Coordinates of C-alpha atoms in Angstrom, one line a residue:
X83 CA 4.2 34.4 8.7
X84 CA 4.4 30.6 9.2
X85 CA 1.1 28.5 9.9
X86 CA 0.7 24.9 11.1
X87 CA -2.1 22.7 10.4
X88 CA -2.8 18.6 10.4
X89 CA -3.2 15.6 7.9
X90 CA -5.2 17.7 4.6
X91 CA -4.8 13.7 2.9
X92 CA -4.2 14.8 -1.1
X93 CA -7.3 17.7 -0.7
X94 CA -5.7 20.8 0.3
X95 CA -8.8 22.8 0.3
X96 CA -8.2 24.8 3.7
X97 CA -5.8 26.9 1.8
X98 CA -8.3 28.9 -0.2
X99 CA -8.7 32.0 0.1
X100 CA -12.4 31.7 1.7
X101 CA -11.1 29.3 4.7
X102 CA -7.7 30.6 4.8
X103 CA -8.0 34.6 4.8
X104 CA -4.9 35.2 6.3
X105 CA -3.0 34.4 3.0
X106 CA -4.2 37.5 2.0
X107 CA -2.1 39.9 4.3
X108 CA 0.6 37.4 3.0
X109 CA 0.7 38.9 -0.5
X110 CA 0.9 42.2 0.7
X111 CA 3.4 41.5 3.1
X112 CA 7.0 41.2 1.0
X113 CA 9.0 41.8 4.1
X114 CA 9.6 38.0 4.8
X115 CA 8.9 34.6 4.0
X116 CA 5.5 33.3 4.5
X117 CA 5.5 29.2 5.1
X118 CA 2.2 26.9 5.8
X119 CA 3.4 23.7 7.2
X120 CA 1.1 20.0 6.9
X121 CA 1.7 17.4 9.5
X122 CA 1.9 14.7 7.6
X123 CA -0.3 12.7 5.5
X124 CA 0.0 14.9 2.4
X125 CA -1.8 12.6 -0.1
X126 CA -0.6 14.6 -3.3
X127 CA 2.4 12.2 -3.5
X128 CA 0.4 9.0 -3.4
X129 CA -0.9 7.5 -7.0
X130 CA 1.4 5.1 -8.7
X131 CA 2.4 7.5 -10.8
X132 CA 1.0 11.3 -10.4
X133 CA -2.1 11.8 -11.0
X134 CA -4.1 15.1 -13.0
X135 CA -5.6 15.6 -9.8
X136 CA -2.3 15.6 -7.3
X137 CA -1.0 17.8 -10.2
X138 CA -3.8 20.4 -10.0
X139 CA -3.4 20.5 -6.2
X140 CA 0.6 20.8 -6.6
X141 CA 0.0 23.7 -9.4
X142 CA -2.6 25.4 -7.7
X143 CA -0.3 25.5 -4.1
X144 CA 2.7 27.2 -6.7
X145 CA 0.6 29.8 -6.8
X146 CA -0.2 30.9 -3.7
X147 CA 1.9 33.9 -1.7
X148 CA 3.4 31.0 0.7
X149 CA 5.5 28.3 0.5
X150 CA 3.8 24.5 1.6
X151 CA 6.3 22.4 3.7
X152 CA 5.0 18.8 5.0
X153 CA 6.3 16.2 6.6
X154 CA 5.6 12.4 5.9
X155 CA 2.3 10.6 7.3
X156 CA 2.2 6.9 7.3
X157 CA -1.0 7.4 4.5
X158 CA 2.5 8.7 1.4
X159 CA 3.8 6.8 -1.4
X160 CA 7.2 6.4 0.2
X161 CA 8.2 5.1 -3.2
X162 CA 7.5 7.5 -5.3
X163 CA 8.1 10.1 -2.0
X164 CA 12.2 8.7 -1.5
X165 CA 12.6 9.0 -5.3
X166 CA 12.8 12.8 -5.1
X167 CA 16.2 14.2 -5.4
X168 CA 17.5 15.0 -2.2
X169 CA 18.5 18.9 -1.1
X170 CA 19.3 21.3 1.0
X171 CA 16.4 24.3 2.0
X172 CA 17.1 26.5 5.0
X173 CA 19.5 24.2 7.0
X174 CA 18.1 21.0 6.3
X175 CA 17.3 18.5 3.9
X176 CA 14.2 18.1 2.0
X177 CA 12.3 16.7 -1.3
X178 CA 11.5 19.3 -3.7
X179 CA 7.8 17.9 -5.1
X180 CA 6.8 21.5 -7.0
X181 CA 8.5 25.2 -7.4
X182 CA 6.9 25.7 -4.0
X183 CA 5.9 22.4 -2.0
X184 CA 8.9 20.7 -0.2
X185 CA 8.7 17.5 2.1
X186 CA 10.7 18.0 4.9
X187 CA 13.1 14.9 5.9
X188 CA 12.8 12.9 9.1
X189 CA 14.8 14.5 11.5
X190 CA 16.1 17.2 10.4
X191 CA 16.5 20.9 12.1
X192 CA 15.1 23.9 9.8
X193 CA 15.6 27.7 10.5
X194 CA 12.4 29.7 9.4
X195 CA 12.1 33.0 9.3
X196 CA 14.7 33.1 12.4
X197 CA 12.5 30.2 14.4
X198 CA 14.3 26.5 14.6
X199 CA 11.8 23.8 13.5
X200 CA 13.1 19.8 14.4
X201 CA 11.0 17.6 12.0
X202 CA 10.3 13.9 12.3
X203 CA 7.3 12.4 10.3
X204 CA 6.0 9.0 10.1
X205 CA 3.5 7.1 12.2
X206 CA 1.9 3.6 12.9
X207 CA -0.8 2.8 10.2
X208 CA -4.3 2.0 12.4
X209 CA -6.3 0.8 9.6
X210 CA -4.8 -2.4 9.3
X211 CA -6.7 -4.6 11.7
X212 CA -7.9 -6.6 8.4
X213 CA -4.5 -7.3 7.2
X214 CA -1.9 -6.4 5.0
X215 CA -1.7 -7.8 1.4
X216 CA 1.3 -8.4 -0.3
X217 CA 0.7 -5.8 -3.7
X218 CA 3.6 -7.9 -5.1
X219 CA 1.0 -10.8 -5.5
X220 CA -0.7 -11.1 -9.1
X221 CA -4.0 -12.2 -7.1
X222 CA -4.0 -9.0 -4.5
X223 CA -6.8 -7.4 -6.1
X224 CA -9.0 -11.2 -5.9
X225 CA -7.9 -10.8 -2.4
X226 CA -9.1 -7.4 -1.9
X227 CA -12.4 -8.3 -2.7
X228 CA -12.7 -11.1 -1.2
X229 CA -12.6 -9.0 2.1
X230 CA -14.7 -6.5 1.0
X231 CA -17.5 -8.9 0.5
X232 CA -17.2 -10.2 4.0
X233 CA -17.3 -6.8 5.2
X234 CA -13.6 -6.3 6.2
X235 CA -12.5 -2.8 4.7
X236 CA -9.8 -2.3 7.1
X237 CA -6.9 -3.7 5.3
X238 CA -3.9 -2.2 3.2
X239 CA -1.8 -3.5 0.1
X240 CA 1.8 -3.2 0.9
X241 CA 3.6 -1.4 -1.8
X242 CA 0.7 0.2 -3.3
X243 CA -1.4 1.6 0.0
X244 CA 0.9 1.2 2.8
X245 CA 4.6 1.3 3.1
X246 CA 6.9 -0.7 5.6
X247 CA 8.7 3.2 5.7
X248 CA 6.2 4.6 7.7
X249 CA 8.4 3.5 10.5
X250 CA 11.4 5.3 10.8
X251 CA 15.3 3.1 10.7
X252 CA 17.6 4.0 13.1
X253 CA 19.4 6.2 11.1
X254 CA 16.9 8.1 10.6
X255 CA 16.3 8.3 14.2
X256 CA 20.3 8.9 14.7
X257 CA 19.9 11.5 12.3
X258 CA 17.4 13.5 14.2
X259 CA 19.3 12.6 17.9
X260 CA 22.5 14.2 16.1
X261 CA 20.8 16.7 14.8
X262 CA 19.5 18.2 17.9
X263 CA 22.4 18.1 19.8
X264 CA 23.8 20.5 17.2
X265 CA 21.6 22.7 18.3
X266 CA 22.1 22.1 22.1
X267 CA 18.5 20.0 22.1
X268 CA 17.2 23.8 22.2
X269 CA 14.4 24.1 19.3
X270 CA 11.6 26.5 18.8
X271 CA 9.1 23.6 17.3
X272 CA 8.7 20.1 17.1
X273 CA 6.5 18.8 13.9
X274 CA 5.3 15.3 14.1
X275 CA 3.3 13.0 12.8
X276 CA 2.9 10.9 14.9
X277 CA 2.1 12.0 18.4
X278 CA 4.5 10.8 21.1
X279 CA 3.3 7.9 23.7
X280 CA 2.0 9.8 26.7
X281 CA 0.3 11.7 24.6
X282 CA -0.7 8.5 22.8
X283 CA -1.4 6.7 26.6
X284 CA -3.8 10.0 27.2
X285 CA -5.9 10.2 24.1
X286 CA -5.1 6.6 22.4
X287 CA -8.5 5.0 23.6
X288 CA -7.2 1.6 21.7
X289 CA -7.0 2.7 18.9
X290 CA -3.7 3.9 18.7
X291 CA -0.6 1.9 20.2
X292 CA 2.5 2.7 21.3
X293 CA 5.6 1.6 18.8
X294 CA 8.8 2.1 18.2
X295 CA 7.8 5.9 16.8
X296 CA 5.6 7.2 19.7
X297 CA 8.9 6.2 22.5
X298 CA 11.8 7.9 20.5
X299 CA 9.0 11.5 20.6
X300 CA 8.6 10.6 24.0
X301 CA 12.3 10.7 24.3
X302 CA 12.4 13.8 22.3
X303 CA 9.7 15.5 23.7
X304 CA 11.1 14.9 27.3
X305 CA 15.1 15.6 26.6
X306 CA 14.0 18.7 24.1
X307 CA 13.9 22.0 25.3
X308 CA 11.2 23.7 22.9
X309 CA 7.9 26.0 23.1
X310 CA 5.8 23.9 20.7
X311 CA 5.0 20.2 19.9
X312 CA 2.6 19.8 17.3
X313 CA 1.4 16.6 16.1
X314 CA -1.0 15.3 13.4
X315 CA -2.3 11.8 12.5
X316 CA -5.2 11.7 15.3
X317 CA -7.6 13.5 13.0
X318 CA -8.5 15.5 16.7
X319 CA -7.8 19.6 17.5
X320 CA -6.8 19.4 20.8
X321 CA -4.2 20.6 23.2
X322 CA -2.9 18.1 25.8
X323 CA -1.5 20.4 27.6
X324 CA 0.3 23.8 27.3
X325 CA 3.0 22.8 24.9
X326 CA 1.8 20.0 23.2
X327 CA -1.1 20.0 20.2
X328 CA -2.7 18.0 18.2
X329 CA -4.3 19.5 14.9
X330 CA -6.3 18.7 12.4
X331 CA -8.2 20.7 10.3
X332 CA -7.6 24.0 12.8
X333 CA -4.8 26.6 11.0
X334 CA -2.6 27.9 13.7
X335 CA 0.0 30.4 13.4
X336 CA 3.3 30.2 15.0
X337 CA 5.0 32.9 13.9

């Protein structure tokens, strides 16, 4: 079984057994892998260095009868995230965070249970509007407060609570342009983050902008032939149209 659901932001309390009672025919069911896959913003790679409680959450999802796969946000320590050992996990490459919780690299194709999933996380941060102060400063947290007393809460600290890598390079993009023309540009899935731009042009409502992100899904989206897109990041369950979803906390399955 393979199940798909949006941004769970370092609490991933959906998966108990009381919200999420399909994991139950899961541990009967030995006849194949069982997968649950997070679009992005993870949050149990995020503190400085890891936390008791992003252990718990990592220790507690090693346990359970599937395997948690995520791809990036634009809300991960891309630091700590990048410093992962890179490897390979059914036809693509990935970070191995726990026995049983893998981050799936930008742009890569993986081959589930027989189903072809193309990958691509990453998104534009939104809660920015306050600014973005440099973490590298020995006065950022003078500065942090100093905005929180004038009633500006809508800032990050670059380095420590957002990353310039929520963008993607263009190697990474490369990457997942090559990678899909292996495969003919023929998928069964696309998992994103970000949501591409007519979907962002649809359902934006100014507070989400096009970037450089939203055109390459467009571009994906529109030269892809596939059955699924499913997006995170807009903290909305909704279906755009017949292909193309946007989940938060809904659980679908896929397969």
């Amino acid at each position: 079984m393979i199940f798909v659901t949006g941004d769970i932001h370092g609490n991933p309390v959906r998966f108990s057994m009381d919200a999420f009672e399909e994991q139950r025919w899961m541990a009967e069911d030995k006849s194949e892998a069982h997968y649950c896959i997070v679009l992005g913003d993870f949050g149990l790679v995020w503190e400085e260095t890891q936390s008791r409680t992003e252990k718990y959450w990592l220790n507690w999802l090693d346990k359970k009868p599937f395997t948690t796969l995520f791809i990036d946000g634009n809300h991960e320590n891309f630091d700590r995230l990048n410093a992962y050992p890179v490897t390979e996990f059914a036809g693509g490459k990935i970070h191995r965070i726990s026995s049983k919780v893998y981050h799936l690299m930008r742009g890569e194709v993986f081959i589930l249970n027989g189903l072809k999933f193309f990958a691509f996380g990453g998104a534009s941060s939104h809660d920015i509007s306050d600014g973005i102060i440099d973490g590298s400063d020995k006065n950022w947290r003078s500065q942090a407060k100093k905005l929180e007393k004038e009633g500006k809460y809508m800032f990050r600290v670059k380095n420590r609570s957002w990353w310039e890598s929520e963008l993607p390079t263009e190697g990474e993009m490369k990457n997942g342009m090559d990678n899909l023309a292996k495969y003919g540009n023929k998928v069964d899935f696309i998992l994103t983050h970000s949501p591409a731009a007519s979907e962002i042009a649809i359902l934006g409502s100014g507070t989400y902008e096009q970037d450089v992100l939203t055109r390459y899904l467009e571009e994906i989206r529109i030269h892809t032939e596939y059955k699924k897109m499913f997006s995170g990041h807009m903290h909305v369950n909704c279906a755009v149209n017949d292909k193309d979803l946007l989940l938060y906390e809904q659980i679908i399955r896929v397969q």
